[in-house]
mmCIF file of C-alpha atoms in Angstrom:
data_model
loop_
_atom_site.group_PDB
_atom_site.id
_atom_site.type_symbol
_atom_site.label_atom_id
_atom_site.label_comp_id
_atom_site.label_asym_id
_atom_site.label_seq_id
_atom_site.Cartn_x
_atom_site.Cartn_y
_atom_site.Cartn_z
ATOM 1 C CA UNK B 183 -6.244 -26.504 17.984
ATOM 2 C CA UNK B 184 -4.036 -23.289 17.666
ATOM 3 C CA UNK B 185 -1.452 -21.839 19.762
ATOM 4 C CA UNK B 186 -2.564 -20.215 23.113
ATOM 5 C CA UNK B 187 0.585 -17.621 22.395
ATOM 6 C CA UNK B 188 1.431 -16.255 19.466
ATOM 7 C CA UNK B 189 4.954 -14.099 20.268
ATOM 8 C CA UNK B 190 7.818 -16.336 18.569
ATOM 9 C CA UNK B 191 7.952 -17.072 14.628
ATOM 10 C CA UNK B 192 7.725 -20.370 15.543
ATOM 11 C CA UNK B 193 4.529 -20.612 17.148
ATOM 12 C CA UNK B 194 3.388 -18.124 14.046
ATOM 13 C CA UNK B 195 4.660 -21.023 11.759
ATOM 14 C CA UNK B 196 2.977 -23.693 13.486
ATOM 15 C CA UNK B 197 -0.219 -21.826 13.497
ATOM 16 C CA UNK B 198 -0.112 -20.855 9.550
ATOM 17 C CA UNK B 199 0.675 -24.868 9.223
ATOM 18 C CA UNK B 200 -2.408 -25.421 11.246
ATOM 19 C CA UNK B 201 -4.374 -22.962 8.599
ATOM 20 C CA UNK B 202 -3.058 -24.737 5.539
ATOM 21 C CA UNK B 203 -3.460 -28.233 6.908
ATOM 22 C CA UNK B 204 -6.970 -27.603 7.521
ATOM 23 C CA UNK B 205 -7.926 -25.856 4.971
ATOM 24 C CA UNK B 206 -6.694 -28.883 2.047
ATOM 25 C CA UNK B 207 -8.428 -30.801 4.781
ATOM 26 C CA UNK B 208 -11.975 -28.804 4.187
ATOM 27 C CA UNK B 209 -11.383 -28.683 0.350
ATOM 28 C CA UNK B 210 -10.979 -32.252 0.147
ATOM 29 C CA UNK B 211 -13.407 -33.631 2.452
ATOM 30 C CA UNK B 212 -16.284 -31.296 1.422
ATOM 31 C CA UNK B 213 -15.696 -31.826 -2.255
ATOM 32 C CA UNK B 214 -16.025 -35.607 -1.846
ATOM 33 C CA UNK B 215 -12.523 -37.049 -2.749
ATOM 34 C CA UNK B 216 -11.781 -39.556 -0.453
ATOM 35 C CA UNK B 217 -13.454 -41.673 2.028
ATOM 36 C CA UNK B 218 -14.278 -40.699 5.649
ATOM 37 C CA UNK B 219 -11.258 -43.345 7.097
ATOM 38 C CA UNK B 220 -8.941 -41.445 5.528
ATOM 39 C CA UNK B 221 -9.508 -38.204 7.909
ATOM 40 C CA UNK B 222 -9.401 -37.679 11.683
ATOM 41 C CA UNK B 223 -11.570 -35.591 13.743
ATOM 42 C CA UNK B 224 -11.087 -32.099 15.415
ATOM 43 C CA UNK B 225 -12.985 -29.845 16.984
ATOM 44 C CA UNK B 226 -13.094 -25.713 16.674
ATOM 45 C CA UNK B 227 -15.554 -24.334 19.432
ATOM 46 C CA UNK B 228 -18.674 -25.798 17.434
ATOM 47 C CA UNK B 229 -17.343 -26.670 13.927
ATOM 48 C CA UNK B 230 -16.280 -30.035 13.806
ATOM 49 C CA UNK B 231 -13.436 -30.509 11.171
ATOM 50 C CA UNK B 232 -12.199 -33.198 9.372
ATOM 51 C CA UNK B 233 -8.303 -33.614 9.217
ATOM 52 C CA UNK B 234 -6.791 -35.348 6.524
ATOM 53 C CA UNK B 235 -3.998 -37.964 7.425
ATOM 54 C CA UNK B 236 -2.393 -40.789 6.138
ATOM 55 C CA UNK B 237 -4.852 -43.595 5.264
ATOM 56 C CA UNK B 238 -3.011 -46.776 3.947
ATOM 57 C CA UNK B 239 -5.745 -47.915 2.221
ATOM 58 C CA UNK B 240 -6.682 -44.689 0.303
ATOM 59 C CA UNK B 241 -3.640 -43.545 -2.096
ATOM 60 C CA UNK B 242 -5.087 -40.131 -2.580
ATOM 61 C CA UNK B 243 -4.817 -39.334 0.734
ATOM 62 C CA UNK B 244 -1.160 -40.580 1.013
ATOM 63 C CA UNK B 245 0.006 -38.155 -1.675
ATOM 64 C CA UNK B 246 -2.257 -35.331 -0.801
ATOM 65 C CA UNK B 247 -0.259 -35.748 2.945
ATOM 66 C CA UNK B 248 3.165 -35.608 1.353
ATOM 67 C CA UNK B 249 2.459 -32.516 -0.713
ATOM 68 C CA UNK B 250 1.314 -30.358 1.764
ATOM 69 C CA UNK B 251 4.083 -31.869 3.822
ATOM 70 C CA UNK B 252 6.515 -30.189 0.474
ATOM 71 C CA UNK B 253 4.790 -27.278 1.360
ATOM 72 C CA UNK B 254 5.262 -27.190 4.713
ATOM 73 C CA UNK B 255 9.059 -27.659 4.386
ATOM 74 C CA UNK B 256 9.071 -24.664 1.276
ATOM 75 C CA UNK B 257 6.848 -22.579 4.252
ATOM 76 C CA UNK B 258 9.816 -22.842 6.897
ATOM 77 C CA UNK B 259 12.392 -21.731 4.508
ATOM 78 C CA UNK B 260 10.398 -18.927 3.424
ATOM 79 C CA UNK B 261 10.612 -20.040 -0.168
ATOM 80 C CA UNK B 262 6.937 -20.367 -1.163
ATOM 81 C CA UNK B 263 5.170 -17.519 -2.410
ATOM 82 C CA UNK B 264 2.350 -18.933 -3.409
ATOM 83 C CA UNK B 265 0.539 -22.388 -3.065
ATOM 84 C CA UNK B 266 -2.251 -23.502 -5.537
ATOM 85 C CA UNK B 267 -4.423 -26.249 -5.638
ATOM 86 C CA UNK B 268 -6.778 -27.240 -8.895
ATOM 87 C CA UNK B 269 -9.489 -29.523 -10.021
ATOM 88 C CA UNK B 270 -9.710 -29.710 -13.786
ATOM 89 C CA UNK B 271 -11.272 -31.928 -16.478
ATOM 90 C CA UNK B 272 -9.345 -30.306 -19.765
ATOM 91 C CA UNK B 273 -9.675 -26.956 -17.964
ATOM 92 C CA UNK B 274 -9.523 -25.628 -14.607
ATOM 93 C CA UNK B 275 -13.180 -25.649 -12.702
ATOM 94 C CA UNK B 276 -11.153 -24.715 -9.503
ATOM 95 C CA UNK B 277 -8.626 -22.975 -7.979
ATOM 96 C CA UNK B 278 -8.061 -22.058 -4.545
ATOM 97 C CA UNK B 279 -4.907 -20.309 -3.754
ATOM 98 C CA UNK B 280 -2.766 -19.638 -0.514
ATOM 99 C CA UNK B 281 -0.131 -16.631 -0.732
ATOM 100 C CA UNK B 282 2.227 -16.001 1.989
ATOM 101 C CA UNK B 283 4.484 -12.922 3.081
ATOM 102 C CA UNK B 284 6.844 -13.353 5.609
ATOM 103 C CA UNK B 285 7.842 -10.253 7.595
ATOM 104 C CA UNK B 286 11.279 -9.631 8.722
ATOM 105 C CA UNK B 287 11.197 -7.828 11.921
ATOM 106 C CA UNK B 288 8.468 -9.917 13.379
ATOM 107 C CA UNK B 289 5.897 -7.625 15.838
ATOM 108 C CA UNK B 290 6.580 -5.273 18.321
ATOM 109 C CA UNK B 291 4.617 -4.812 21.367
ATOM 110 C CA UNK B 292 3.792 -1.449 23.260
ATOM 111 C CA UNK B 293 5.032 -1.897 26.650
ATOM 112 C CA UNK B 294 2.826 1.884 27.264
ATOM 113 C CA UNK B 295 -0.797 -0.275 26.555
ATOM 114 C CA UNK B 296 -1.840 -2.482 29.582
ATOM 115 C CA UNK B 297 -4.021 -4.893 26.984
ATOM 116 C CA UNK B 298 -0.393 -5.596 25.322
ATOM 117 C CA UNK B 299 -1.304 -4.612 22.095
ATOM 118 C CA UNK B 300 1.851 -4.712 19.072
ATOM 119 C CA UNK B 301 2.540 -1.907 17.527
ATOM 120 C CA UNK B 302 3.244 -3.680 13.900
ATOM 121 C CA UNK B 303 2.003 -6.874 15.243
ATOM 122 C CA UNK B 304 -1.547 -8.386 16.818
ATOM 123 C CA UNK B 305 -2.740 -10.188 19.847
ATOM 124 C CA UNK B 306 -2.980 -14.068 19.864
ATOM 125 C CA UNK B 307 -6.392 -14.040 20.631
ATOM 126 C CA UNK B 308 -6.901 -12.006 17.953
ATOM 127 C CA UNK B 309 -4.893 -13.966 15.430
ATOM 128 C CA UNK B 310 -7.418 -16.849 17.094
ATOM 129 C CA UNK B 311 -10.365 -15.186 16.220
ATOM 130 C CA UNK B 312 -9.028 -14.479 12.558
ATOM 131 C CA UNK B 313 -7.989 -18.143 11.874
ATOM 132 C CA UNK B 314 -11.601 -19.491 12.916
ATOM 133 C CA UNK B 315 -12.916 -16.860 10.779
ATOM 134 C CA UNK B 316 -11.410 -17.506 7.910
ATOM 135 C CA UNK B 317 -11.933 -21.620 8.285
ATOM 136 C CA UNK B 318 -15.730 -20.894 8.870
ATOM 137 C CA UNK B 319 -15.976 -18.899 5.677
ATOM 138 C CA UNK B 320 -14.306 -21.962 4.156
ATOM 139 C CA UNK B 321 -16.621 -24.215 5.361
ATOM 140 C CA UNK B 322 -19.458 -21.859 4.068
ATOM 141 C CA UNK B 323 -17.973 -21.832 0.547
ATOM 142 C CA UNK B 324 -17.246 -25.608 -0.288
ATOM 143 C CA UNK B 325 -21.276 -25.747 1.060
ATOM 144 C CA UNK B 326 -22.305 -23.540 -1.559
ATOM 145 C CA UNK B 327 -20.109 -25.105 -4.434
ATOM 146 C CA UNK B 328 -21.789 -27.434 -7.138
ATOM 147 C CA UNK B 329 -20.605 -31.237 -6.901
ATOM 148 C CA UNK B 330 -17.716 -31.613 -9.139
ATOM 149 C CA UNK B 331 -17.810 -34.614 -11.629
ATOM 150 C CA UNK B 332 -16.402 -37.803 -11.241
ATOM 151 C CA UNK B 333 -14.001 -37.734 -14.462
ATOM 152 C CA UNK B 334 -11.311 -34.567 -12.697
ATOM 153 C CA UNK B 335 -7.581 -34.709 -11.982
ATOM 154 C CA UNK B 336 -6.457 -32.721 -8.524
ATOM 155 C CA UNK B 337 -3.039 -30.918 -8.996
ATOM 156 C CA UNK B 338 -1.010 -28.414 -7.153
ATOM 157 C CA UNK B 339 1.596 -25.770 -7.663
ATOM 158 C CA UNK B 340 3.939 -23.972 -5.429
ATOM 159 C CA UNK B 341 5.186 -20.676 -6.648
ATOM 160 C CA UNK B 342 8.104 -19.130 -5.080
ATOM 161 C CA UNK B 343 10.363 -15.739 -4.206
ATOM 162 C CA UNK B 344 12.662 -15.835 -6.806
ATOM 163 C CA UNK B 345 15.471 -13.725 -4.994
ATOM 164 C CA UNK B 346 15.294 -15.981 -1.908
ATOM 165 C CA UNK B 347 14.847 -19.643 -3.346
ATOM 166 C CA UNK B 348 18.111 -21.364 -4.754
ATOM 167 C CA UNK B 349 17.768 -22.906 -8.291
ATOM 168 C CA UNK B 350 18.302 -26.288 -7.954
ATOM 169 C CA UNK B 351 15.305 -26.232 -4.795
ATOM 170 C CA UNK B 352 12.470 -28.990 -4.717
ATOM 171 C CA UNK B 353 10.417 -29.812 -1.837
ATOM 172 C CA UNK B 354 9.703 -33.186 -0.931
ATOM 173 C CA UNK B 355 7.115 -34.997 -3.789
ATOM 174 C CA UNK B 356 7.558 -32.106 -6.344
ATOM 175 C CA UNK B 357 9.711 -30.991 -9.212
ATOM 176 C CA UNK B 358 10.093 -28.404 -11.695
ATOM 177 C CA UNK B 359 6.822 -27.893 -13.473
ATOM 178 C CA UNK B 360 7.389 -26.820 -17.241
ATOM 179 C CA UNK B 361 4.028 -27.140 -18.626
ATOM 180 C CA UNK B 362 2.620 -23.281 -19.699
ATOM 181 C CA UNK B 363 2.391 -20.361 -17.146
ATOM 182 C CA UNK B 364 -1.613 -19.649 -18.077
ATOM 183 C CA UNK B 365 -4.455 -21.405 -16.230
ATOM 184 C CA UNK B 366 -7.448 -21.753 -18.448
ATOM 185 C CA UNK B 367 -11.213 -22.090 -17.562
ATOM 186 C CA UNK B 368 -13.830 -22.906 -19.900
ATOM 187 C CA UNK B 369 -16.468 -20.718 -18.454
ATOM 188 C CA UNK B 370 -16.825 -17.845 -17.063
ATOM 189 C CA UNK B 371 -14.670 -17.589 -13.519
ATOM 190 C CA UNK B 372 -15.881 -15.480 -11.013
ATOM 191 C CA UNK B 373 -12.994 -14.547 -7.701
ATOM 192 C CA UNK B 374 -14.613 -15.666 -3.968
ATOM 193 C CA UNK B 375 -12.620 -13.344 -1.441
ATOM 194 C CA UNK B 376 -11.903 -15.586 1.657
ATOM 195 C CA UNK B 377 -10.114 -13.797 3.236
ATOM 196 C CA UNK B 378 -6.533 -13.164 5.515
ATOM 197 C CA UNK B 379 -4.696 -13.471 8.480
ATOM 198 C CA UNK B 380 -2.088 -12.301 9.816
ATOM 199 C CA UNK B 381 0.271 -13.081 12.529
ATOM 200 C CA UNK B 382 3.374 -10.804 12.384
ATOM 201 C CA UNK B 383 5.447 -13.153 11.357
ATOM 202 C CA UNK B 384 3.586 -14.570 8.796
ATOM 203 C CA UNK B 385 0.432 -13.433 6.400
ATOM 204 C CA UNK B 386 -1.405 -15.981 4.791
ATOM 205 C CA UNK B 387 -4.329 -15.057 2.078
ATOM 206 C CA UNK B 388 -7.108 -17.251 0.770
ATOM 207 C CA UNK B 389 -9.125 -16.845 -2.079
ATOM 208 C CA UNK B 390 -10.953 -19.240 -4.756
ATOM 209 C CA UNK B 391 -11.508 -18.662 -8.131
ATOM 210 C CA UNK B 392 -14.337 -20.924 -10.261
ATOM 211 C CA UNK B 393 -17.157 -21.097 -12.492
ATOM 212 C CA UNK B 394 -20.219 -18.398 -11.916
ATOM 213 C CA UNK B 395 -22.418 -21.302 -12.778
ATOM 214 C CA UNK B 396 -20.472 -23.258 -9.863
ATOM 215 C CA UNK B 397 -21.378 -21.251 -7.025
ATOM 216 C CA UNK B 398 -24.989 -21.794 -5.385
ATOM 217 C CA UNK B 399 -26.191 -19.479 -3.141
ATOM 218 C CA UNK B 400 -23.635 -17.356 -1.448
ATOM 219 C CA UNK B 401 -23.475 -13.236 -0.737
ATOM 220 C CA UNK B 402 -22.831 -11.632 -3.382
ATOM 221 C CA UNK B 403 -19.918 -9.656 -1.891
ATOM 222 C CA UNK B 404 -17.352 -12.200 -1.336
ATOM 223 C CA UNK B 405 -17.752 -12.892 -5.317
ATOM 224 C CA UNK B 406 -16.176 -10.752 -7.885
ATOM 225 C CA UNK B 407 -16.764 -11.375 -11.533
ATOM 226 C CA UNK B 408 -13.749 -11.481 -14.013
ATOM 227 C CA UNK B 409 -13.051 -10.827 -17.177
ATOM 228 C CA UNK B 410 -10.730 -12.632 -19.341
ATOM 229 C CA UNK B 411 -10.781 -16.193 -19.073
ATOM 230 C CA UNK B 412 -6.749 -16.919 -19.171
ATOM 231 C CA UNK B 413 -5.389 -16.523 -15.534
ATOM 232 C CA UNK B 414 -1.685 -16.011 -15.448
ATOM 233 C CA UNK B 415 0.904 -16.726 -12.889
ATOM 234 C CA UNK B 416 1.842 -13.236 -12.585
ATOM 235 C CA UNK B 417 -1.157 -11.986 -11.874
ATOM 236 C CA UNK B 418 -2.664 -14.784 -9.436
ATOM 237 C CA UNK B 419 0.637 -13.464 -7.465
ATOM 238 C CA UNK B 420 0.058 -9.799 -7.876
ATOM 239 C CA UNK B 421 0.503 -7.452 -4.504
ATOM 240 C CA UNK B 422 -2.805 -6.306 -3.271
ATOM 241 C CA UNK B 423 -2.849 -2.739 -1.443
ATOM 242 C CA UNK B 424 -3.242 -3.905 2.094
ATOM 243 C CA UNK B 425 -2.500 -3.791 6.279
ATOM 244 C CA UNK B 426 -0.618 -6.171 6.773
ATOM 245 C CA UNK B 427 -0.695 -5.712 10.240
ATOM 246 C CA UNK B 428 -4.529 -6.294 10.418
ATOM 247 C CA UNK B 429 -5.757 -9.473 12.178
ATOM 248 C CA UNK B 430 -9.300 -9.188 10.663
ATOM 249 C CA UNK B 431 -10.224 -11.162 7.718
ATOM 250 C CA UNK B 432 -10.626 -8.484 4.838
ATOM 251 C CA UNK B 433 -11.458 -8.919 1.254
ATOM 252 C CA UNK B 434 -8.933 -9.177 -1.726
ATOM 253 C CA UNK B 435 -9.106 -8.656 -5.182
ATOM 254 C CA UNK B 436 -7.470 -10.882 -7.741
ATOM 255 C CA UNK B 437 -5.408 -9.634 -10.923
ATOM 256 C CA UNK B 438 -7.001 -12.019 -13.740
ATOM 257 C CA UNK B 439 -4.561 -10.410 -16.652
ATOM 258 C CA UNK B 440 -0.279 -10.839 -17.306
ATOM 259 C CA UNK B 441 -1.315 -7.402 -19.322
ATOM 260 C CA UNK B 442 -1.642 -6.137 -15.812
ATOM 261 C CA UNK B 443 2.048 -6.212 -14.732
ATOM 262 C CA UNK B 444 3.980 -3.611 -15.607
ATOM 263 C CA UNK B 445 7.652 -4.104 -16.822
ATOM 264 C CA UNK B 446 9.861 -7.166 -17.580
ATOM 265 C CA UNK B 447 9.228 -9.727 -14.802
ATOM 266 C CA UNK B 448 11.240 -12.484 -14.817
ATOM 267 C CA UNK B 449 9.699 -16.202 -15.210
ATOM 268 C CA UNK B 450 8.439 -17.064 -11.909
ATOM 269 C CA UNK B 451 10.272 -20.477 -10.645
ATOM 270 C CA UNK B 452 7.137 -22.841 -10.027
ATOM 271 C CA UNK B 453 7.263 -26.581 -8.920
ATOM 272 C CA UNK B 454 4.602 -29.350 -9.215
ATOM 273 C CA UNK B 455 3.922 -32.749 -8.159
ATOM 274 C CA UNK B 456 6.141 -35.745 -9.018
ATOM 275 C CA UNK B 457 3.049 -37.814 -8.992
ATOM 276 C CA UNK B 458 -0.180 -36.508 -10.142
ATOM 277 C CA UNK B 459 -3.442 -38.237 -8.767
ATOM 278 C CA UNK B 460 -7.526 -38.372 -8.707
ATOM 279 C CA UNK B 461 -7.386 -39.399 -12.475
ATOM 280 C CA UNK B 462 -11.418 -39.795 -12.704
ATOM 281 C CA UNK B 463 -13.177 -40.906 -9.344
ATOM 282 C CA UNK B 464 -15.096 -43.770 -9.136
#
């Protein structure tokens, strides 16, 4: 299911694909939006994982294909910053966001260790272990969610590096979102730390933010409690003190307030679907 080697940025690029693909996959399929025909099945080790693909006779599935196909094509340019997905009613009951970093100099190994370790890098079995990980904890998390209702729209955002991404840029099936910066929740949103992984040449976090109420039973430390109830752009992209370099899932916080950027930042450039879908569920 992932790459046996990991020691080219494009076998780290297909594997963070891999991680994305499956991951909308387990957020969809879990949370009940579209019929079994419209996903495949895959095995990792003992999980057995649903992939989502293009099922002509569910339209759902046909757009959710082409957006994460947008993001694939903002991931290769190493535009996207920051991809979101939502369920709302009139506010947001879920978020789960995916932030990338892209590292320059890719890793470098020390020829003086015989288990060919990287110095600023990590094994591929490592990286293996980390992406099954992170997909179990997943798994874990949509089990322990609440049903959502039938009357909810499913959106999603792609946030970008500003200094990197030209202007005039739009992935395939999106366009320039306008609508407000702020993501509201009527409620009182709590952060789930999934978790990271990194390759070398690519780090890709997950975390979810929802409803307290939302959340049945699940350990207490992968939750953290927020405050305010307006979520910002800005700080949904904030840079978390971290290794980088670290294979091994670890927990993130999440920056709920814009009062807690410092300075003039300049609006973020943020695109969203040309076509919006899951208007109610029947």
């Amino acid at each position: 299911l992932f790459p046996n080697k990991i020691t080219t940025e494009q076998q780290s690029v297909v594997l963070v694909k891999k991680l994305l693909a499956i991951s909308v996959s387990c957020i969809t399929y879990l949370r009940g939006l579209f019929p079994e025909s419209s996903y495949g099945t895959r095995y990792l080790d003992d999980l057995c994982l649903k992939i989502i693909r293009e099922d002509k006779s569910c339209l759902g599935s046909l757009q959710i294909v082409k957006w994460i196909q947008g993001c694939f094509d903002a991931l290769e340019k190493k535009y996207v910053s920051l991809f979101l997905i939502s369920y709302k009613i009139w506010a947001k009951l879920e978020i789960y966001q995916f932030k990338f970093k892209y590292k320059k100099d890719g890793p470098q190994m020390d020829i003086i260790s015989n288990k060919m370790n990287f110095v600023n890098g990590v094994c591929s079995e490592e990286v293996k272990k980390a992406s099954s990980l992170l997909i179990r904890k997943l798994y874990l998390l949509m089990q322990n969610l609440r049903p959502l209702p039938n009357d909810i729209n499913l959106t999603m955002k792609l946030l970008y590096y500003n200094d990197v991404t030209p202007e005039d840029y739009q992935p395939p099936g999106f366009k320039e979102d306008v609508s407000p910066g702020n993501l509201l929740f009527d409620g009182d949103p709590v952060n789930v730390k999934v978790g990271s992984v990194s390759t070398g040449f690519h780090l890709m976090k997950v975390r979810v933010t929802t409803e307290k109420k939302r959340i049945g039973t699940i350990e207490s430390r992968l939750m953290q409690k927020s405050g305010p109830t307006e979520i910002s752009h800005q700080g949904l992209d904030c840079d978390e003190e971290e290794e980088e370099g670290s294979p091994k899932i670890s927990c993130l916080n999440l920056a709920f307030s814009q009062e807690e950027v410092i300075g003039p930042k300049k609006k973020r450039k943020v695109s969203e679907p040309e076509k919006l879908l899951l208007e109610g569920r029947k």
